[in-house]
Amino acid sequence: MRRISLEKIQSGEKTADGVYTGGDNLLVGAGYRLSGKNLDRLDELGVLWVYMDDPRTQGMQPSATISEDLKRTTRHRVHQVFHAITEAHANQTIDDPETHMDAVCPKGITSEWLSELEAASKSLLENIFLGSSKCFVVTPQEEREGYFSHHAIEVLAGCVMMARKMLYDSKEIAAIAQGGLMHNVGMFFLPTALVEREGALSAAEDALMRHHPHLGYEFLRKNPRVGILAAHMAYQHHESQDGSGYPRALKGSNRIPKRREPIATKAQIHRYAEICAIVDTFVALTSHRPYRKAMTVDRALDVIMRLAGNRLNLEMVKVFISITPRYPAGSEIQILSGEYAGHTGVVWELSTLEINRPLIKVLDTPDGDALADDVFINLIEQPFIQIQCI
């Protein structure tokens, strides 16, 4: 089984898993040979990639932090809640986020939305704890639509994996999971045309967009289902270590605070929000957007490292890098050096010794011809061979 971008799939090739839209709407089953007409229809419906049957990768399992089935159904549930908020409130005039939220959010409806999001957070958290993964692996976005629900689930997963690595207790991790899933909820109170804008924003539009952390905070903090620290993840996830972020120009310490260490000043970013800022940035970089293609994981990690210290908490970035493989299992790669330089292949399996030196399988020559024999390279045993995601 191999995850392949829709534009790379040839007519007549066979699916290895079902193709879905809207969470549980099955379009094509496993084992189906896709025709040119099928591929055109999937493109019209916004499908970005499909698990395809490839005998050369039989037995390989792509990395995953959360099971694909749960992620698919939960993404649909979360999307429905986000859509309901948008339908109810997105195009109202916003003067002040606090007074605006008091006026537009009836408690009964708000409680229903948050109950659904809380249930989603719990099911995702339980799945992570039941799984065996110790790494955070972001799953590429399946469809053009539903970006925010995809983003929310991936941010939850990354925040939880970071919190586990830093030995936070179960109560703290549950709060972080809530905040990770809901950190962008303020976006759905903004004008739809603004949120979906593909081009550059005017100064006035940018100022309005920067309301979304405060709107999210006001929406979450007044509801007993959501802890105040989860609400602060929504409020502070765009703050920067050097004070250049928004909405309050808070500053960070570039260190990992001790658990339950009090905030030194009101102008300091909370550690939960510092975690969220890292994962939020990474997931955004690796996601497809109408105005740009998704960045590969290795390049996105390079960006995260460049942002450490000024924008992102330096010591927490080190934690994030330690749990996020540059080349997740199932990734398509190109070999840059050694006997097979220029050849392409896949990451077959991560190493338990060093997550960035996986076992790879070489598939094609530089000219695109398939290799006649199976060739595996253990990068731990070949330290001078370098690869990159493609």
Coordinates of C-alpha atoms in Angstrom, one line a residue:
M1 CA 0.0 0.0 0.0
R2 CA 1.3 3.4 -1.0
R3 CA -0.1 6.9 -0.6
I4 CA 0.1 8.6 -4.0
S5 CA -0.9 12.1 -5.0
L6 CA -3.9 12.1 -7.4
E7 CA -2.0 13.7 -10.2
K8 CA 0.6 10.9 -10.2
I9 CA -1.9 8.1 -10.5
Q10 CA -2.3 6.4 -13.9
S11 CA -5.5 5.1 -15.4
G12 CA -5.9 1.4 -14.7
E13 CA -4.0 1.4 -11.4
K14 CA -5.7 -0.2 -8.4
T15 CA -6.7 1.2 -5.1
A16 CA -5.5 -0.4 -1.9
D17 CA -8.0 1.3 0.4
G18 CA -11.4 3.1 0.1
V19 CA -11.6 6.7 -1.1
Y20 CA -13.9 8.8 1.0
T21 CA -15.3 12.3 1.1
G22 CA -17.2 14.0 3.9
G23 CA -15.9 11.5 6.5
D24 CA -17.8 8.4 5.7
N25 CA -19.0 8.8 2.1
L26 CA -17.3 6.0 0.2
L27 CA -16.6 7.0 -3.4
V28 CA -14.4 4.0 -4.5
G29 CA -13.7 0.8 -2.6
A30 CA -10.4 -1.0 -2.1
G31 CA -9.2 -3.1 -5.1
Y32 CA -10.9 -0.9 -7.7
R33 CA -9.0 0.0 -10.9
L34 CA -9.4 3.7 -11.5
S35 CA -10.2 4.9 -15.0
G36 CA -9.4 8.3 -16.5
K37 CA -13.0 9.3 -15.8
N38 CA -12.7 8.1 -12.2
L39 CA -9.6 10.2 -11.7
D40 CA -11.3 13.3 -13.3
R41 CA -14.3 12.8 -10.9
L42 CA -12.1 12.5 -7.8
D43 CA -10.3 15.6 -8.9
E44 CA -13.6 17.5 -9.2
L45 CA -14.5 16.3 -5.7
G46 CA -11.3 17.7 -4.3
V47 CA -9.5 14.4 -3.5
L48 CA -5.8 15.1 -3.1
W49 CA -4.3 11.6 -2.6
V50 CA -5.3 7.9 -2.6
Y51 CA -3.8 4.7 -1.1
M52 CA -2.8 2.7 -4.1
D53 CA -1.9 -1.0 -4.5
D54 CA 1.8 -1.3 -5.4
P55 CA 3.3 -4.8 -5.2
R56 CA 6.7 -3.2 -4.6
T57 CA 5.5 -1.7 -1.3
Q58 CA 3.4 -4.7 -0.1
G59 CA 3.8 -5.0 3.6
M60 CA 4.9 -1.4 4.2
Q61 CA 2.7 0.5 6.7
P62 CA 2.7 4.3 6.5
S63 CA 3.4 6.0 9.9
A64 CA 0.3 7.2 11.8
T65 CA -0.2 8.8 15.2
I66 CA -4.0 8.3 15.1
S67 CA -5.9 5.6 13.2
E68 CA -7.0 6.6 9.8
D69 CA -10.6 5.4 10.3
L70 CA -11.1 7.4 13.5
K71 CA -9.4 10.4 12.0
R72 CA -11.7 10.3 8.9
T73 CA -14.9 10.1 10.9
T74 CA -13.8 12.6 13.5
R75 CA -12.8 15.1 10.9
H76 CA -16.3 15.0 9.5
R77 CA -17.8 15.6 13.0
V78 CA -15.5 18.5 13.7
H79 CA -16.1 20.0 10.3
Q80 CA -19.9 19.9 10.9
V81 CA -19.4 21.9 14.2
F82 CA -17.1 24.4 12.5
H83 CA -19.6 24.8 9.7
A84 CA -22.5 25.3 12.1
I85 CA -20.6 28.1 13.9
T86 CA -19.8 29.7 10.5
E87 CA -23.4 29.5 9.3
A88 CA -24.6 31.1 12.5
H89 CA -22.1 33.9 13.1
A90 CA -19.4 34.3 10.4
N91 CA -20.7 37.4 8.7
Q92 CA -21.7 39.6 11.6
T93 CA -19.9 42.9 12.3
I94 CA -17.2 42.6 14.9
D95 CA -16.2 45.7 16.9
D96 CA -14.9 44.2 20.2
P97 CA -14.4 40.4 20.5
E98 CA -15.5 40.3 24.1
T99 CA -18.8 42.1 23.7
H100 CA -19.4 40.5 20.3
M101 CA -19.2 37.0 21.9
D102 CA -21.5 38.0 24.7
A103 CA -24.1 39.1 22.1
V104 CA -23.9 36.3 19.5
C105 CA -23.5 33.0 21.5
P106 CA -26.6 31.7 23.2
K107 CA -25.5 29.3 25.9
G108 CA -27.6 26.4 24.8
I109 CA -26.3 26.3 21.3
T110 CA -22.7 27.0 22.5
S111 CA -22.9 24.0 24.9
E112 CA -24.1 21.7 22.1
W113 CA -21.2 22.7 19.9
L114 CA -18.6 22.3 22.7
S115 CA -20.1 19.0 23.8
E116 CA -19.4 17.6 20.3
L117 CA -15.9 19.0 20.2
E118 CA -15.2 17.7 23.7
A119 CA -16.4 14.2 22.7
A120 CA -14.1 14.3 19.6
S121 CA -11.1 15.4 21.7
K122 CA -11.7 12.5 24.1
S123 CA -11.9 9.9 21.4
L124 CA -8.8 11.1 19.7
L125 CA -6.9 11.3 22.9
E126 CA -7.9 7.7 23.8
N127 CA -6.8 6.5 20.4
I128 CA -3.4 8.1 20.8
F129 CA -2.9 6.5 24.2
L130 CA -4.0 3.1 23.0
G131 CA -1.6 3.2 20.0
S132 CA 2.0 2.3 20.1
S133 CA 3.4 5.4 18.3
K134 CA 6.0 7.5 20.2
C135 CA 6.3 9.8 17.2
F136 CA 4.2 12.6 15.8
V137 CA 3.4 12.0 12.1
V138 CA 1.2 14.5 10.3
T139 CA -1.1 12.9 7.8
P140 CA -1.5 14.7 4.5
Q141 CA -4.8 16.4 4.0
E142 CA -7.2 14.1 2.0
E143 CA -9.5 16.7 0.5
R144 CA -9.2 20.3 -0.6
E145 CA -12.2 21.1 1.6
G146 CA -12.2 20.6 5.3
Y147 CA -8.8 22.2 5.9
F148 CA -9.6 23.5 9.4
S149 CA -11.0 20.2 10.7
H150 CA -7.9 18.4 9.3
H151 CA -5.7 21.1 10.9
A152 CA -7.4 20.9 14.3
I153 CA -7.0 17.1 14.6
E154 CA -3.4 17.1 13.5
V155 CA -2.6 20.0 16.0
L156 CA -4.3 18.0 18.8
A157 CA -2.1 15.0 17.9
G158 CA 1.1 16.9 17.9
C159 CA 0.4 18.8 21.1
V160 CA -0.5 15.6 22.9
M161 CA 2.7 13.8 21.7
M162 CA 4.8 16.8 22.9
A163 CA 3.1 16.8 26.2
R164 CA 3.7 13.1 26.7
K165 CA 7.3 13.6 25.8
M166 CA 7.6 16.3 28.5
L167 CA 5.9 13.9 31.0
Y168 CA 2.8 16.0 31.6
D169 CA 0.1 14.2 33.6
S170 CA -3.1 12.9 32.2
K171 CA -5.2 15.9 33.4
E172 CA -2.8 18.4 31.7
I173 CA -2.7 16.3 28.5
A174 CA -6.5 16.3 28.4
A175 CA -6.6 20.1 28.6
I176 CA -3.9 20.4 26.0
A177 CA -5.8 18.1 23.7
Q178 CA -8.9 20.3 24.1
G179 CA -7.0 23.4 23.4
G180 CA -5.2 21.8 20.4
L181 CA -8.5 20.8 18.8
M182 CA -10.2 24.2 19.4
H183 CA -7.3 26.6 19.1
N184 CA -8.6 28.1 15.8
V185 CA -12.3 28.2 16.7
G186 CA -12.3 32.0 16.6
M187 CA -11.8 31.8 12.8
F188 CA -15.4 30.7 12.3
F189 CA -16.7 34.0 13.7
L190 CA -14.9 36.0 11.0
P191 CA -16.4 36.8 7.5
T192 CA -16.3 33.7 5.3
A193 CA -14.8 35.6 2.4
L194 CA -11.9 36.8 4.6
V195 CA -11.1 33.3 5.9
E196 CA -11.2 31.8 2.4
R197 CA -9.2 34.6 0.8
E198 CA -6.4 33.3 -1.4
G199 CA -4.5 36.6 -2.0
A200 CA -2.8 39.1 0.2
L201 CA -5.0 40.8 2.8
S202 CA -5.4 44.6 3.1
A203 CA -4.3 46.3 6.4
A204 CA -7.9 46.4 7.5
E205 CA -8.5 42.7 6.6
D206 CA -5.3 41.7 8.4
A207 CA -6.4 43.6 11.5
L208 CA -9.7 41.8 11.5
M209 CA -8.1 38.4 10.9
R210 CA -5.9 39.1 14.0
H211 CA -9.1 39.1 16.1
H212 CA -9.5 35.3 15.8
P213 CA -7.4 34.3 18.8
H214 CA -9.4 36.7 21.0
L215 CA -12.7 35.6 19.6
G216 CA -11.7 32.0 20.2
Y217 CA -10.7 32.8 23.8
E218 CA -14.0 34.6 24.5
F219 CA -16.0 31.8 23.0
L220 CA -14.2 29.1 25.1
R221 CA -13.5 30.7 28.4
K222 CA -17.2 31.3 29.4
N223 CA -18.1 27.6 29.0
P224 CA -17.5 25.2 31.9
R225 CA -16.8 22.3 29.4
V226 CA -13.5 24.0 28.5
G227 CA -10.7 24.7 30.9
I228 CA -9.3 28.2 31.1
L229 CA -5.9 27.0 30.0
A230 CA -7.3 25.4 26.9
A231 CA -9.0 28.7 26.1
H232 CA -5.6 30.4 26.5
M233 CA -4.2 28.1 23.9
A234 CA -6.7 29.7 21.5
Y235 CA -5.8 33.2 22.8
Q236 CA -2.0 32.9 22.6
H237 CA -1.1 30.5 19.8
H238 CA 0.0 33.4 17.6
E239 CA 2.2 35.0 20.2
S240 CA 6.0 35.0 19.6
Q241 CA 9.0 34.6 21.9
D242 CA 10.4 38.0 21.0
G243 CA 7.1 39.8 21.6
S244 CA 6.3 40.4 17.9
G245 CA 3.2 38.2 17.9
Y246 CA -0.5 38.9 18.4
P247 CA -3.0 39.8 19.8
R248 CA -1.2 41.0 23.0
A249 CA 2.5 41.0 22.1
L250 CA 3.3 38.5 24.9
K251 CA 6.9 37.2 25.3
G252 CA 8.3 33.8 26.0
S253 CA 11.3 32.5 27.9
N254 CA 12.7 30.1 25.3
R255 CA 12.9 27.4 28.0
I256 CA 10.7 24.5 29.2
P257 CA 9.0 25.7 32.4
K258 CA 8.7 23.3 35.3
R259 CA 5.3 21.7 35.5
R260 CA 2.8 23.9 37.3
E261 CA 5.4 26.7 37.4
P262 CA 3.5 30.0 37.8
I263 CA 3.6 32.5 35.0
A264 CA 6.2 35.1 35.9
T265 CA 4.3 38.1 34.5
K266 CA 1.0 38.7 32.7
A267 CA 3.1 39.4 29.6
Q268 CA 4.4 35.9 29.4
I269 CA 3.1 33.2 27.0
H270 CA 1.7 30.1 28.8
R271 CA 3.6 26.9 28.1
Y272 CA 0.5 25.2 26.6
A273 CA 0.2 27.9 24.0
E274 CA 4.0 27.6 23.3
I275 CA 3.4 23.9 22.5
C276 CA 0.4 24.8 20.3
A277 CA 2.3 27.5 18.4
I278 CA 5.0 25.0 17.3
V279 CA 2.5 22.3 16.1
D280 CA 0.1 24.8 14.5
T281 CA 2.9 26.3 12.4
F282 CA 4.2 22.9 11.4
V283 CA 0.8 21.5 10.4
A284 CA 0.0 24.7 8.4
L285 CA 3.3 24.3 6.5
T286 CA 2.6 20.7 5.6
S287 CA -1.0 21.3 4.5
H288 CA -2.4 21.9 1.1
R289 CA -3.8 25.4 0.6
P290 CA -5.4 26.9 -2.5
Y291 CA -2.5 29.3 -3.0
R292 CA 0.3 26.8 -2.4
K293 CA 1.2 23.2 -2.3
A294 CA 1.9 21.4 1.0
M295 CA 5.6 21.6 2.1
T296 CA 7.4 18.3 2.6
V297 CA 7.9 17.2 6.2
D298 CA 11.7 17.6 6.1
R299 CA 11.5 21.1 4.7
A300 CA 8.8 22.1 7.2
L301 CA 11.0 20.9 10.0
D302 CA 13.8 23.1 8.7
V303 CA 11.5 26.1 8.8
I304 CA 10.5 25.3 12.4
M305 CA 14.2 25.2 13.4
R306 CA 14.7 28.6 11.8
L307 CA 11.8 30.1 13.7
A308 CA 13.1 28.7 17.0
G309 CA 14.3 31.4 19.4
N310 CA 12.5 34.4 17.9
R311 CA 9.0 33.1 17.2
L312 CA 8.9 29.7 18.7
N313 CA 10.2 28.4 22.1
L314 CA 13.7 27.2 21.4
E315 CA 13.8 24.4 24.0
M316 CA 10.3 23.1 23.1
V317 CA 11.3 23.1 19.4
K318 CA 14.1 20.6 20.4
V319 CA 11.4 18.4 22.0
F320 CA 9.2 18.6 18.8
I321 CA 12.1 17.8 16.5
S322 CA 13.0 14.7 18.7
I323 CA 9.5 13.2 18.2
T324 CA 8.8 14.2 14.6
P325 CA 10.6 12.1 12.0
R326 CA 11.9 14.0 8.9
Y327 CA 11.1 11.0 6.7
P328 CA 7.9 9.2 8.0
A329 CA 7.3 5.7 6.9
G330 CA 5.6 5.7 3.5
S331 CA 7.2 9.0 2.4
E332 CA 8.5 9.2 -1.2
I333 CA 12.1 10.1 -1.2
Q334 CA 15.1 10.8 -3.5
I335 CA 18.5 9.6 -2.7
L336 CA 21.1 12.4 -2.8
S337 CA 24.4 10.6 -2.4
G338 CA 26.0 7.2 -2.6
E339 CA 25.7 4.4 -5.2
Y340 CA 22.0 5.1 -5.8
A341 CA 22.2 8.9 -6.0
G342 CA 19.3 10.2 -8.1
H343 CA 17.2 7.1 -7.5
T344 CA 13.8 7.4 -5.9
G345 CA 12.0 5.2 -3.4
V346 CA 10.0 5.1 -0.2
V347 CA 10.7 5.1 3.5
W348 CA 10.0 1.5 4.5
E349 CA 10.3 1.6 8.3
L350 CA 11.5 4.0 11.0
S351 CA 14.4 3.0 13.2
T352 CA 13.9 2.7 17.0
L353 CA 17.5 3.9 17.5
E354 CA 17.4 7.1 15.3
I355 CA 14.1 8.3 13.8
N356 CA 15.9 10.3 11.1
R357 CA 17.9 7.3 9.7
P358 CA 15.2 5.0 8.5
L359 CA 15.2 1.8 6.4
I360 CA 14.4 2.8 2.8
K361 CA 13.5 0.8 -0.3
V362 CA 14.9 2.0 -3.7
L363 CA 12.2 1.7 -6.4
D364 CA 13.1 3.7 -9.5
T365 CA 16.2 4.8 -11.4
P366 CA 16.8 8.5 -12.1
D367 CA 15.1 7.9 -15.5
G368 CA 12.0 6.6 -13.8
D369 CA 12.5 2.9 -14.7
A370 CA 11.6 0.4 -12.0
L371 CA 14.5 -1.6 -10.4
A372 CA 14.4 -5.3 -11.3
D373 CA 15.5 -6.4 -7.8
D374 CA 14.5 -5.4 -4.3
V375 CA 17.1 -3.0 -2.9
F376 CA 16.8 -1.9 0.8
I377 CA 19.2 0.5 2.5
N378 CA 19.5 0.9 6.2
L379 CA 20.6 4.5 6.7
I380 CA 21.9 3.8 10.2
E381 CA 24.5 1.5 8.6
Q382 CA 25.1 3.9 5.7
P383 CA 25.7 7.2 7.6
F384 CA 27.0 9.1 4.5
I385 CA 23.9 8.6 2.4
Q386 CA 21.5 11.5 2.4
I387 CA 17.9 11.6 1.3
Q388 CA 15.1 14.2 0.9
C389 CA 11.3 13.9 0.7
I390 CA 9.8 14.6 -2.7

